[in-house]
Amino acid sequence: CRMSGMPRLEGGALDLRAARDAAKMELMRALRQDEETPLAATAIVLDPALSGPLGLIAEVREFREQGVHKIHHLLDEPLETDCDRVIYFIRADVTVTELLS
């Protein structure tokens, strides 16, 4: 019985678990704040196309441990948040970047 919603990666022809672990480490490093600074409330704004792939490498609990209080999808409307810090995860796509301007 598994408690996690993460897909099982063991037993395959490729060691995808190592790839997932490396991607998770990089993602958490991007979220990490200076250790001397108190943990600021953080909002993440995701390109909707990245929600699924990010969900395959990290669970919401792990985002929360890094100070993430809210996760939003990038929309064609102003972002309203009371978080001190906002981090955007988007694809390099003209349509997506136009939403930021």
Backbone as a chain_set.jsonl record, in Angstrom:
{"seq": "CRMSGMPRLEGGALDLRAARDAAKMELMRALRQDEETPLAATAIVLDPALSGPLGLIAEVREFREQGVHKIHHLLDEPLETDCDRVIYFIRADVTVTELLS", "coords": {"N": [[0.837, -1.181, 0.0], [0.697, 2.145, -0.967], [1.315, 5.41, 0.223], [1.802, 7.737, -1.066], [1.031, 9.792, -3.934], [2.694, 9.617, -6.003], [3.98, 8.24, -9.034], [5.061, 4.837, -9.403], [8.376, 3.972, -10.049], [10.288, 2.037, -10.058], [11.804, -1.004, -11.236], [11.686, -0.778, -13.973], [13.008, -0.578, -17.378], [14.68, 1.601, -17.518], [16.293, 3.69, -15.098], [14.261, 5.615, -13.848], [13.647, 6.751, -11.476], [15.959, 7.935, -10.447], [16.231, 10.067, -12.222], [13.886, 11.498, -11.613], [14.417, 12.148, -8.932], [16.664, 13.817, -9.224], [15.537, 15.925, -10.693], [13.666, 16.812, -8.815], [15.372, 17.727, -6.8], [16.587, 19.922, -8.068], [14.321, 21.535, -8.481], [13.495, 22.048, -5.823], [15.742, 23.411, -4.992], [15.487, 25.726, -6.51], [13.336, 26.874, -5.238], [14.226, 27.276, -2.674], [15.139, 29.426, -0.03], [17.4, 31.945, 1.186], [19.226, 30.732, 3.874], [19.589, 32.265, 6.13], [17.585, 34.079, 6.168], [14.295, 34.623, 7.35], [11.709, 32.254, 6.59], [9.831, 33.157, 3.903], [6.435, 33.767, 2.986], [5.406, 32.181, 0.125], [4.221, 32.321, -3.197], [3.464, 30.309, -5.96], [3.349, 30.564, -9.432], [2.097, 28.844, -12.034], [2.614, 27.831, -15.369], [-0.079, 26.425, -16.951], [0.403, 24.094, -18.455], [2.536, 22.948, -17.194], [1.748, 21.927, -14.787], [0.97, 19.169, -14.541], [3.456, 17.746, -15.219], [5.14, 18.797, -13.129], [3.821, 17.807, -10.93], [4.517, 15.177, -11.1], [7.076, 15.036, -10.143], [7.27, 16.263, -7.655], [5.53, 16.558, -4.557], [2.689, 18.304, -3.165], [3.084, 18.701, -0.45], [5.879, 18.853, -0.276], [6.369, 21.254, -1.56], [5.137, 22.963, 0.265], [6.843, 22.651, 2.469], [8.93, 24.203, 1.658], [8.033, 26.736, 1.993], [5.955, 27.471, 0.334], [2.848, 28.818, -0.005], [0.673, 29.199, -1.636], [-0.508, 27.977, -4.782], [-0.844, 28.917, -8.012], [-2.414, 29.004, -11.25], [-1.144, 30.346, -14.272], [-2.87, 32.969, -15.552], [-4.891, 35.011, -17.735], [-5.217, 37.436, -16.294], [-4.854, 39.797, -13.604], [-2.668, 38.835, -10.936], [-3.631, 38.142, -7.694], [-2.398, 38.136, -4.556], [-1.409, 37.523, -1.19], [1.063, 36.81, -0.516], [4.571, 37.107, 0.248], [6.507, 36.623, -1.603], [6.79, 35.773, -5.025], [7.011, 33.233, -7.372], [7.527, 32.335, -10.682], [6.867, 29.662, -12.847], [7.279, 28.903, -16.006], [6.855, 27.988, -19.488], [9.102, 28.452, -22.257], [7.55, 30.122, -24.3], [5.861, 32.041, -26.676], [3.13, 32.788, -26.408], [2.639, 32.221, -23.715], [4.502, 33.889, -22.433], [3.5, 36.354, -23.176], [1.315, 36.594, -21.518], [2.471, 37.401, -19.186], [3.169, 40.024, -19.585]], "CA": [[0.0, 0.0, 0.0], [1.487, 3.371, -1.044], [0.651, 6.599, 0.735], [2.094, 8.831, -1.976], [0.404, 9.758, -5.238], [3.757, 9.582, -6.999], [4.017, 6.979, -9.761], [6.167, 3.923, -9.095], [9.34, 3.994, -11.143], [11.241, 0.949, -9.963], [11.525, -2.205, -12.008], [11.63, -0.509, -15.405], [14.253, -0.731, -18.125], [15.501, 2.769, -17.185], [16.157, 4.13, -13.711], [13.592, 6.91, -13.878], [13.626, 7.292, -10.117], [17.124, 8.825, -10.329], [15.907, 11.282, -12.975], [12.899, 12.232, -10.83], [15.087, 12.68, -7.75], [17.505, 14.94, -9.654], [14.638, 17.03, -11.049], [13.101, 17.321, -7.561], [16.425, 18.468, -6.121], [16.715, 21.214, -8.756], [13.106, 22.3, -8.21], [13.554, 22.509, -4.44], [16.82, 24.412, -4.943], [14.934, 26.968, -7.067], [12.407, 27.426, -4.248], [14.903, 27.502, -1.402], [15.497, 30.792, 0.302], [18.612, 32.114, 1.971], [18.998, 30.099, 5.179], [19.636, 33.264, 7.195], [16.374, 34.874, 6.071], [13.1, 33.865, 7.749], [10.954, 31.693, 5.478], [8.789, 34.068, 3.429], [5.284, 33.144, 2.343], [5.681, 32.157, -1.302], [3.205, 31.868, -4.151], [3.99, 29.813, -7.23], [2.45, 30.726, -10.567], [2.483, 27.809, -12.995], [2.066, 27.637, -16.704], [-0.944, 25.247, -16.78], [0.979, 22.907, -19.088], [3.571, 22.388, -16.323], [1.151, 21.364, -13.566], [1.088, 17.709, -14.555], [4.85, 17.313, -15.07], [5.665, 19.123, -11.798], [3.187, 16.885, -10.003], [5.192, 13.879, -11.188], [8.377, 15.056, -9.469], [7.179, 16.758, -6.276], [4.192, 16.598, -3.984], [2.322, 19.588, -2.565], [3.734, 18.743, 0.867], [7.265, 19.291, -0.452], [6.311, 22.685, -1.841], [4.8, 23.613, 1.542], [8.049, 22.636, 3.291], [9.809, 25.27, 1.166], [7.399, 28.027, 2.228], [4.919, 27.761, -0.653], [1.525, 28.883, 0.614], [-0.359, 29.145, -2.684], [-0.097, 27.603, -6.129], [-1.797, 29.49, -8.964], [-2.144, 28.848, -12.675], [-0.972, 31.597, -14.995], [-4.107, 33.324, -16.24], [-4.906, 36.312, -18.403], [-5.8, 38.393, -15.351], [-3.858, 40.128, -12.574], [-2.514, 37.919, -9.808], [-3.877, 38.718, -6.377], [-1.853, 37.261, -3.524], [-0.873, 38.189, -0.011], [2.377, 36.224, -0.267], [5.696, 38.033, 0.167], [7.369, 36.241, -2.721], [6.084, 35.087, -6.113], [7.918, 32.563, -8.311], [6.839, 31.886, -11.891], [7.397, 28.541, -13.62], [6.606, 28.961, -17.301], [7.579, 27.488, -20.66], [9.593, 29.476, -23.171], [6.543, 30.133, -25.345], [5.425, 33.413, -26.877], [1.78, 32.966, -25.844], [2.744, 32.219, -22.263], [5.214, 35.095, -21.99], [2.612, 37.504, -23.372], [0.456, 36.682, -20.343], [3.219, 38.078, -18.135], [3.371, 41.457, -19.866]], "C": [[0.884, 1.247, 0.0], [0.662, 4.534, -0.521], [0.78, 7.754, -0.255], [1.325, 8.667, -3.284], [1.415, 9.69, -6.361], [3.746, 8.232, -7.722], [5.226, 6.135, -9.356], [7.088, 3.862, -10.292], [10.327, 2.837, -11.091], [10.812, -0.219, -10.85], [11.441, -1.984, -13.506], [12.981, -0.699, -16.068], [15.219, 0.424, -17.839], [15.267, 3.142, -15.73], [15.567, 5.537, -13.699], [13.514, 7.538, -12.494], [14.784, 8.263, -9.91], [16.865, 10.14, -11.063], [14.903, 12.133, -12.209], [13.556, 12.872, -9.607], [15.962, 13.882, -8.095], [16.651, 16.154, -10.007], [14.03, 17.646, -9.788], [14.13, 18.175, -6.818], [16.601, 19.854, -6.754], [15.506, 22.106, -8.491], [13.14, 22.867, -6.794], [14.653, 23.555, -4.257], [16.323, 25.755, -5.473], [13.999, 27.647, -6.067], [13.09, 27.855, -2.954], [15.283, 28.969, -1.235], [16.812, 30.794, 1.07], [18.349, 31.595, 3.38], [18.989, 31.099, 6.328], [18.375, 34.121, 7.223], [15.189, 34.043, 6.542], [12.315, 33.418, 6.512], [9.797, 32.613, 5.109], [7.653, 33.259, 2.809], [5.458, 33.286, 0.835], [4.459, 31.677, -2.076], [3.935, 31.395, -5.397], [2.915, 30.046, -8.278], [2.955, 29.785, -11.651], [1.824, 28.011, -14.348], [1.2, 26.375, -16.575], [-0.38, 23.967, -17.398], [2.053, 22.248, -18.218], [3.016, 21.744, -15.058], [1.319, 19.85, -13.491], [2.517, 17.241, -14.396], [5.443, 17.629, -13.694], [5.075, 18.194, -10.739], [3.802, 15.495, -10.034], [6.521, 13.86, -10.451], [8.315, 15.546, -8.026], [5.726, 16.802, -5.835], [3.95, 17.959, -3.337], [3.001, 19.753, -1.21], [5.164, 19.267, 0.757], [7.346, 20.77, -0.812], [6.056, 23.45, -0.541], [6.025, 23.699, 2.453], [9.037, 23.728, 2.884], [9.168, 26.649, 1.302], [6.313, 28.397, 1.236], [3.553, 27.693, 0.021], [0.416, 28.724, -0.413], [0.271, 28.728, -4.004], [-1.207, 28.063, -7.067], [-1.433, 29.049, -10.374], [-2.005, 30.228, -13.29], [-2.228, 31.847, -15.818], [-3.971, 34.695, -16.881], [-5.656, 37.324, -17.537], [-4.75, 38.666, -14.275], [-3.854, 39.101, -11.435], [-2.771, 38.682, -8.513], [-3.387, 37.714, -5.343], [-1.365, 38.102, -2.357], [0.502, 37.629, 0.355], [3.475, 37.265, -0.485], [6.547, 37.813, -1.078], [6.54, 35.494, -3.747], [7.137, 34.518, -7.06], [7.086, 32.04, -9.463], [7.592, 30.716, -12.5], [6.607, 28.508, -14.918], [7.478, 28.313, -18.367], [8.061, 28.676, -21.477], [8.691, 29.457, -24.411], [6.001, 31.545, -25.456], [4.057, 33.679, -26.238], [1.844, 33.059, -24.322], [3.434, 33.493, -21.778], [4.373, 36.349, -22.203], [1.666, 37.674, -22.186], [1.142, 37.418, -19.193], [3.33, 39.587, -18.352], [2.153, 42.284, -19.597]], "O": [[1.735, 1.395, 0.877], [-0.536, 4.632, -0.787], [-0.06, 8.654, -0.268], [1.008, 7.55, -3.694], [1.048, 9.703, -7.536], [3.527, 7.196, -7.094], [6.281, 6.668, -9.01], [6.632, 3.717, -11.427], [11.131, 2.681, -12.01], [9.635, -0.394, -11.165], [11.15, -2.924, -14.245], [13.981, -0.952, -15.396], [16.435, 0.248, -17.91], [14.179, 2.936, -15.193], [16.289, 6.523, -13.557], [13.332, 8.75, -12.373], [14.614, 9.301, -9.27], [17.239, 11.207, -10.577], [15.044, 13.355, -12.153], [13.27, 14.026, -9.288], [16.0, 14.858, -7.345], [17.001, 17.283, -9.662], [13.894, 18.867, -9.7], [13.792, 19.225, -6.272], [16.748, 20.846, -6.04], [15.661, 23.312, -8.298], [12.842, 24.044, -6.592], [14.507, 24.479, -3.456], [16.693, 26.805, -4.947], [13.888, 28.873, -6.06], [12.576, 28.705, -2.227], [15.689, 29.643, -2.181], [17.269, 29.754, 1.543], [17.361, 31.974, 4.009], [18.439, 30.811, 7.39], [18.126, 34.818, 8.207], [15.079, 32.873, 6.177], [12.27, 34.129, 5.508], [8.888, 32.825, 5.912], [7.873, 32.216, 2.194], [5.637, 34.394, 0.33], [3.762, 30.751, -1.661], [4.908, 32.012, -5.832], [1.736, 29.77, -8.056], [4.084, 29.907, -12.126], [0.636, 28.319, -14.446], [1.703, 25.344, -16.129], [-0.66, 22.872, -16.91], [2.441, 21.109, -18.478], [3.755, 21.08, -14.332], [1.766, 19.322, -12.472], [2.791, 16.416, -13.524], [6.179, 16.809, -13.145], [5.747, 17.837, -9.771], [3.627, 14.717, -9.095], [7.047, 12.786, -10.159], [9.228, 15.268, -7.248], [4.82, 17.05, -6.63], [4.894, 18.675, -3.005], [3.444, 20.85, -0.872], [5.61, 20.04, 1.605], [8.286, 21.459, -0.413], [6.693, 24.472, -0.285], [6.224, 24.707, 3.133], [9.884, 24.129, 3.681], [9.701, 27.629, 0.783], [5.794, 29.513, 1.278], [3.154, 26.654, 0.547], [-0.65, 28.186, -0.111], [1.414, 29.07, -4.307], [-2.361, 27.654, -6.934], [-0.271, 28.755, -10.656], [-2.676, 31.171, -12.872], [-2.6, 31.04, -16.669], [-3.035, 35.44, -16.59], [-6.597, 37.977, -17.987], [-3.855, 37.848, -14.061], [-4.895, 38.579, -11.037], [-2.189, 39.741, -8.277], [-3.888, 36.593, -5.258], [-0.96, 39.252, -2.529], [1.039, 37.942, 1.418], [3.329, 38.181, -1.295], [7.226, 38.728, -1.543], [5.688, 34.678, -3.393], [8.042, 35.23, -7.495], [6.066, 31.383, -9.257], [8.812, 30.769, -12.654], [5.432, 28.139, -14.941], [8.678, 28.116, -18.175], [7.499, 29.769, -21.398], [9.027, 28.857, -25.431], [5.711, 32.181, -24.442], [3.87, 34.71, -25.591], [1.169, 33.894, -23.72], [2.988, 34.106, -20.808], [4.531, 37.32, -21.464], [1.258, 38.796, -21.883], [0.476, 37.99, -18.33], [3.559, 40.338, -17.404], [2.178, 43.499, -19.788]]}, "num_chains": 1, "name": "protein.A"}
